[in-house]
């Protein structure tokens, strides 16, 4: 099955003042590629040893993309998503921020991006070593927003890319994992991290992004021996036992990435 050393309790002396909420009663640490990584309830990943913050699938300007096609969504998704990223950067002071692909919802997003939002992005990229990893929605991040582009990024034993391949030590996004859990007579569905101790798929952070159930067939080739889900809660991330996971009800239309 999965790596038995997948999670460990947090060492408070090592992580105090290094997480977005140091007063949380407990934290779940993931052991991937020999490194200890902290999944945050905001959906980001914190690698304290290297001061690296990883965010994935921001899908900035998704609302305006839908509005352009006549489906009117509230036009506040970019502001809401940037609020979360800014808050994490202020709390953690990362040296490097890796945006793990699909940072923008489409190639025309920069043309719809309001100037105040562009200025906020430029402030973030100017304050950190910001890496835009290539995604399937945004192969060419807007150059004027700062940061540097990469198809993938290797740091030590870890590799960061958008679309997961199943490589050991891989941190990827793209699939927008979500866990549906049955417990105490009700169903709860939450965005989640998916991992088997050797690789990790991150949840989408975008305010208007959906999620793909971790029991979907798309995850099976990546985790042939099974996976564990780590669901986002209001104050912490919760490990979910495999027996608690339930599939979504089939409705004849599969969620699209």
PDB file of C-alpha atoms in Angstrom, residues 17-143:
ATOM      1  CA  UNK A  17       6.254  30.957  13.495  1.00  0.00           C
ATOM      2  CA  UNK A  18       6.862  29.167  10.190  1.00  0.00           C
ATOM      3  CA  UNK A  19       3.283  28.247   9.401  1.00  0.00           C
ATOM      4  CA  UNK A  20       0.340  30.420   8.501  1.00  0.00           C
ATOM      5  CA  UNK A  21      -1.283  29.636  11.855  1.00  0.00           C
ATOM      6  CA  UNK A  22       1.252  28.578  14.451  1.00  0.00           C
ATOM      7  CA  UNK A  23      -1.465  28.325  17.096  1.00  0.00           C
ATOM      8  CA  UNK A  24      -3.265  25.465  15.398  1.00  0.00           C
ATOM      9  CA  UNK A  25      -3.558  22.539  17.820  1.00  0.00           C
ATOM     10  CA  UNK A  26      -1.932  20.045  15.447  1.00  0.00           C
ATOM     11  CA  UNK A  27      -0.608  19.819  11.926  1.00  0.00           C
ATOM     12  CA  UNK A  28      -0.182  17.045   9.401  1.00  0.00           C
ATOM     13  CA  UNK A  29       3.249  16.732   7.810  1.00  0.00           C
ATOM     14  CA  UNK A  30       3.829  14.784   4.601  1.00  0.00           C
ATOM     15  CA  UNK A  31       7.052  12.879   4.008  1.00  0.00           C
ATOM     16  CA  UNK A  32       7.792  13.004   0.249  1.00  0.00           C
ATOM     17  CA  UNK A  33      11.148  12.277  -1.378  1.00  0.00           C
ATOM     18  CA  UNK A  34      12.921  12.391   1.956  1.00  0.00           C
ATOM     19  CA  UNK A  35      11.556  15.880   2.695  1.00  0.00           C
ATOM     20  CA  UNK A  36       9.019  17.005   5.280  1.00  0.00           C
ATOM     21  CA  UNK A  37       6.293  19.146   3.716  1.00  0.00           C
ATOM     22  CA  UNK A  38       3.449  20.947   5.420  1.00  0.00           C
ATOM     23  CA  UNK A  39       0.076  21.004   3.609  1.00  0.00           C
ATOM     24  CA  UNK A  40      -1.853  24.121   4.549  1.00  0.00           C
ATOM     25  CA  UNK A  41      -5.658  24.400   4.870  1.00  0.00           C
ATOM     26  CA  UNK A  42      -5.586  27.160   2.254  1.00  0.00           C
ATOM     27  CA  UNK A  43      -4.497  24.492  -0.253  1.00  0.00           C
ATOM     28  CA  UNK A  44      -0.832  25.521  -0.474  1.00  0.00           C
ATOM     29  CA  UNK A  45       2.260  23.502   0.435  1.00  0.00           C
ATOM     30  CA  UNK A  46       5.072  24.786   2.663  1.00  0.00           C
ATOM     31  CA  UNK A  47       8.592  23.343   2.478  1.00  0.00           C
ATOM     32  CA  UNK A  48      10.149  24.940   5.524  1.00  0.00           C
ATOM     33  CA  UNK A  49      13.683  23.588   5.043  1.00  0.00           C
ATOM     34  CA  UNK A  50      13.994  25.428   1.716  1.00  0.00           C
ATOM     35  CA  UNK A  51      11.533  28.240   2.458  1.00  0.00           C
ATOM     36  CA  UNK A  52       9.501  27.246  -0.600  1.00  0.00           C
ATOM     37  CA  UNK A  53       5.776  27.933  -0.878  1.00  0.00           C
ATOM     38  CA  UNK A  54       3.893  25.991  -3.560  1.00  0.00           C
ATOM     39  CA  UNK A  55       0.495  27.023  -4.923  1.00  0.00           C
ATOM     40  CA  UNK A  56      -1.345  25.305  -7.729  1.00  0.00           C
ATOM     41  CA  UNK A  57      -4.084  25.934 -10.262  1.00  0.00           C
ATOM     42  CA  UNK A  58      -4.922  29.522  -9.333  1.00  0.00           C
ATOM     43  CA  UNK A  59      -6.935  29.930 -12.570  1.00  0.00           C
ATOM     44  CA  UNK A  60      -6.852  33.716 -12.290  1.00  0.00           C
ATOM     45  CA  UNK A  61      -9.562  35.497 -14.311  1.00  0.00           C
ATOM     46  CA  UNK A  62     -11.711  32.395 -14.675  1.00  0.00           C
ATOM     47  CA  UNK A  63     -14.781  34.473 -13.841  1.00  0.00           C
ATOM     48  CA  UNK A  64     -14.134  36.938 -16.660  1.00  0.00           C
ATOM     49  CA  UNK A  65     -13.500  34.064 -19.088  1.00  0.00           C
ATOM     50  CA  UNK A  66     -16.927  32.615 -18.336  1.00  0.00           C
ATOM     51  CA  UNK A  67     -18.537  36.053 -18.506  1.00  0.00           C
ATOM     52  CA  UNK A  68     -17.098  36.563 -21.982  1.00  0.00           C
ATOM     53  CA  UNK A  69     -18.996  33.440 -23.054  1.00  0.00           C
ATOM     54  CA  UNK A  70     -22.251  34.629 -21.510  1.00  0.00           C
ATOM     55  CA  UNK A  71     -22.097  32.683 -18.249  1.00  0.00           C
ATOM     56  CA  UNK A  72     -22.085  35.407 -15.638  1.00  0.00           C
ATOM     57  CA  UNK A  73     -20.024  34.483 -12.591  1.00  0.00           C
ATOM     58  CA  UNK A  74     -19.093  36.943  -9.821  1.00  0.00           C
ATOM     59  CA  UNK A  75     -16.000  38.846 -11.080  1.00  0.00           C
ATOM     60  CA  UNK A  76     -14.144  38.612  -7.786  1.00  0.00           C
ATOM     61  CA  UNK A  77     -12.295  35.306  -8.095  1.00  0.00           C
ATOM     62  CA  UNK A  78      -8.898  36.837  -8.898  1.00  0.00           C
ATOM     63  CA  UNK A  79      -9.080  39.196  -5.913  1.00  0.00           C
ATOM     64  CA  UNK A  80     -10.132  36.383  -3.584  1.00  0.00           C
ATOM     65  CA  UNK A  81      -7.355  34.089  -4.780  1.00  0.00           C
ATOM     66  CA  UNK A  82      -4.702  36.794  -4.524  1.00  0.00           C
ATOM     67  CA  UNK A  83      -5.904  37.584  -0.998  1.00  0.00           C
ATOM     68  CA  UNK A  84      -5.008  34.033   0.063  1.00  0.00           C
ATOM     69  CA  UNK A  85      -1.620  34.029  -1.676  1.00  0.00           C
ATOM     70  CA  UNK A  86      -0.688  37.423  -0.224  1.00  0.00           C
ATOM     71  CA  UNK A  87      -1.701  36.332   3.269  1.00  0.00           C
ATOM     72  CA  UNK A  88       0.442  33.195   3.065  1.00  0.00           C
ATOM     73  CA  UNK A  89       3.442  35.100   1.717  1.00  0.00           C
ATOM     74  CA  UNK A  90       3.152  37.649   4.507  1.00  0.00           C
ATOM     75  CA  UNK A  91       2.928  34.943   7.177  1.00  0.00           C
ATOM     76  CA  UNK A  92       5.670  32.654   5.853  1.00  0.00           C
ATOM     77  CA  UNK A  93       8.114  34.999   4.074  1.00  0.00           C
ATOM     78  CA  UNK A  94       9.058  32.370   1.477  1.00  0.00           C
ATOM     79  CA  UNK A  95      12.283  32.697  -0.459  1.00  0.00           C
ATOM     80  CA  UNK A  96      10.724  30.960  -3.474  1.00  0.00           C
ATOM     81  CA  UNK A  97       7.101  30.703  -4.597  1.00  0.00           C
ATOM     82  CA  UNK A  98       6.254  28.030  -7.158  1.00  0.00           C
ATOM     83  CA  UNK A  99       2.966  28.498  -8.986  1.00  0.00           C
ATOM     84  CA  UNK A 100       2.368  25.002 -10.268  1.00  0.00           C
ATOM     85  CA  UNK A 101       0.658  25.663 -13.588  1.00  0.00           C
ATOM     86  CA  UNK A 102      -2.745  26.918 -14.726  1.00  0.00           C
ATOM     87  CA  UNK A 103      -2.012  30.100 -12.835  1.00  0.00           C
ATOM     88  CA  UNK A 104      -4.183  31.899 -15.400  1.00  0.00           C
ATOM     89  CA  UNK A 105      -7.380  30.438 -16.758  1.00  0.00           C
ATOM     90  CA  UNK A 106      -6.504  31.029 -20.411  1.00  0.00           C
ATOM     91  CA  UNK A 107      -4.009  32.773 -22.677  1.00  0.00           C
ATOM     92  CA  UNK A 108      -6.127  35.921 -22.907  1.00  0.00           C
ATOM     93  CA  UNK A 109      -6.374  36.347 -19.133  1.00  0.00           C
ATOM     94  CA  UNK A 110      -3.708  39.051 -19.097  1.00  0.00           C
ATOM     95  CA  UNK A 111      -5.858  41.156 -21.452  1.00  0.00           C
ATOM     96  CA  UNK A 112      -8.780  40.993 -19.002  1.00  0.00           C
ATOM     97  CA  UNK A 113      -6.679  41.399 -15.852  1.00  0.00           C
ATOM     98  CA  UNK A 114      -7.566  44.719 -14.154  1.00  0.00           C
ATOM     99  CA  UNK A 115      -4.570  46.974 -13.522  1.00  0.00           C
ATOM    100  CA  UNK A 116      -4.888  46.829  -9.700  1.00  0.00           C
ATOM    101  CA  UNK A 117      -4.675  43.021  -9.811  1.00  0.00           C
ATOM    102  CA  UNK A 118      -1.680  43.165 -12.131  1.00  0.00           C
ATOM    103  CA  UNK A 119       0.043  45.479  -9.656  1.00  0.00           C
ATOM    104  CA  UNK A 120      -0.629  43.020  -6.830  1.00  0.00           C
ATOM    105  CA  UNK A 121       0.899  40.180  -8.841  1.00  0.00           C
ATOM    106  CA  UNK A 122       3.924  42.300  -9.698  1.00  0.00           C
ATOM    107  CA  UNK A 123       4.395  43.066  -5.992  1.00  0.00           C
ATOM    108  CA  UNK A 124       4.408  39.333  -5.224  1.00  0.00           C
ATOM    109  CA  UNK A 125       6.821  38.424  -8.014  1.00  0.00           C
ATOM    110  CA  UNK A 126       9.084  41.299  -7.021  1.00  0.00           C
ATOM    111  CA  UNK A 127       9.250  40.222  -3.388  1.00  0.00           C
ATOM    112  CA  UNK A 128      10.030  36.535  -3.996  1.00  0.00           C
ATOM    113  CA  UNK A 129      11.814  34.255  -6.429  1.00  0.00           C
ATOM    114  CA  UNK A 130       8.576  33.512  -8.247  1.00  0.00           C
ATOM    115  CA  UNK A 131       8.423  30.564 -10.653  1.00  0.00           C
ATOM    116  CA  UNK A 132       5.534  30.157 -13.085  1.00  0.00           C
ATOM    117  CA  UNK A 133       5.452  26.456 -13.987  1.00  0.00           C
ATOM    118  CA  UNK A 134       3.911  25.829 -17.399  1.00  0.00           C
ATOM    119  CA  UNK A 135       0.321  24.594 -17.352  1.00  0.00           C
ATOM    120  CA  UNK A 136      -2.058  23.345 -20.009  1.00  0.00           C
ATOM    121  CA  UNK A 137      -4.132  26.548 -19.706  1.00  0.00           C
ATOM    122  CA  UNK A 138      -1.192  28.949 -19.589  1.00  0.00           C
ATOM    123  CA  UNK A 139       1.941  27.730 -21.389  1.00  0.00           C
ATOM    124  CA  UNK A 140       3.291  31.300 -21.626  1.00  0.00           C
ATOM    125  CA  UNK A 141       2.768  33.391 -18.456  1.00  0.00           C
ATOM    126  CA  UNK A 142       2.602  37.158 -19.103  1.00  0.00           C
ATOM    127  CA  UNK A 143       6.176  38.476 -19.039  1.00  0.00           C
TER     128      UNK A 143
END
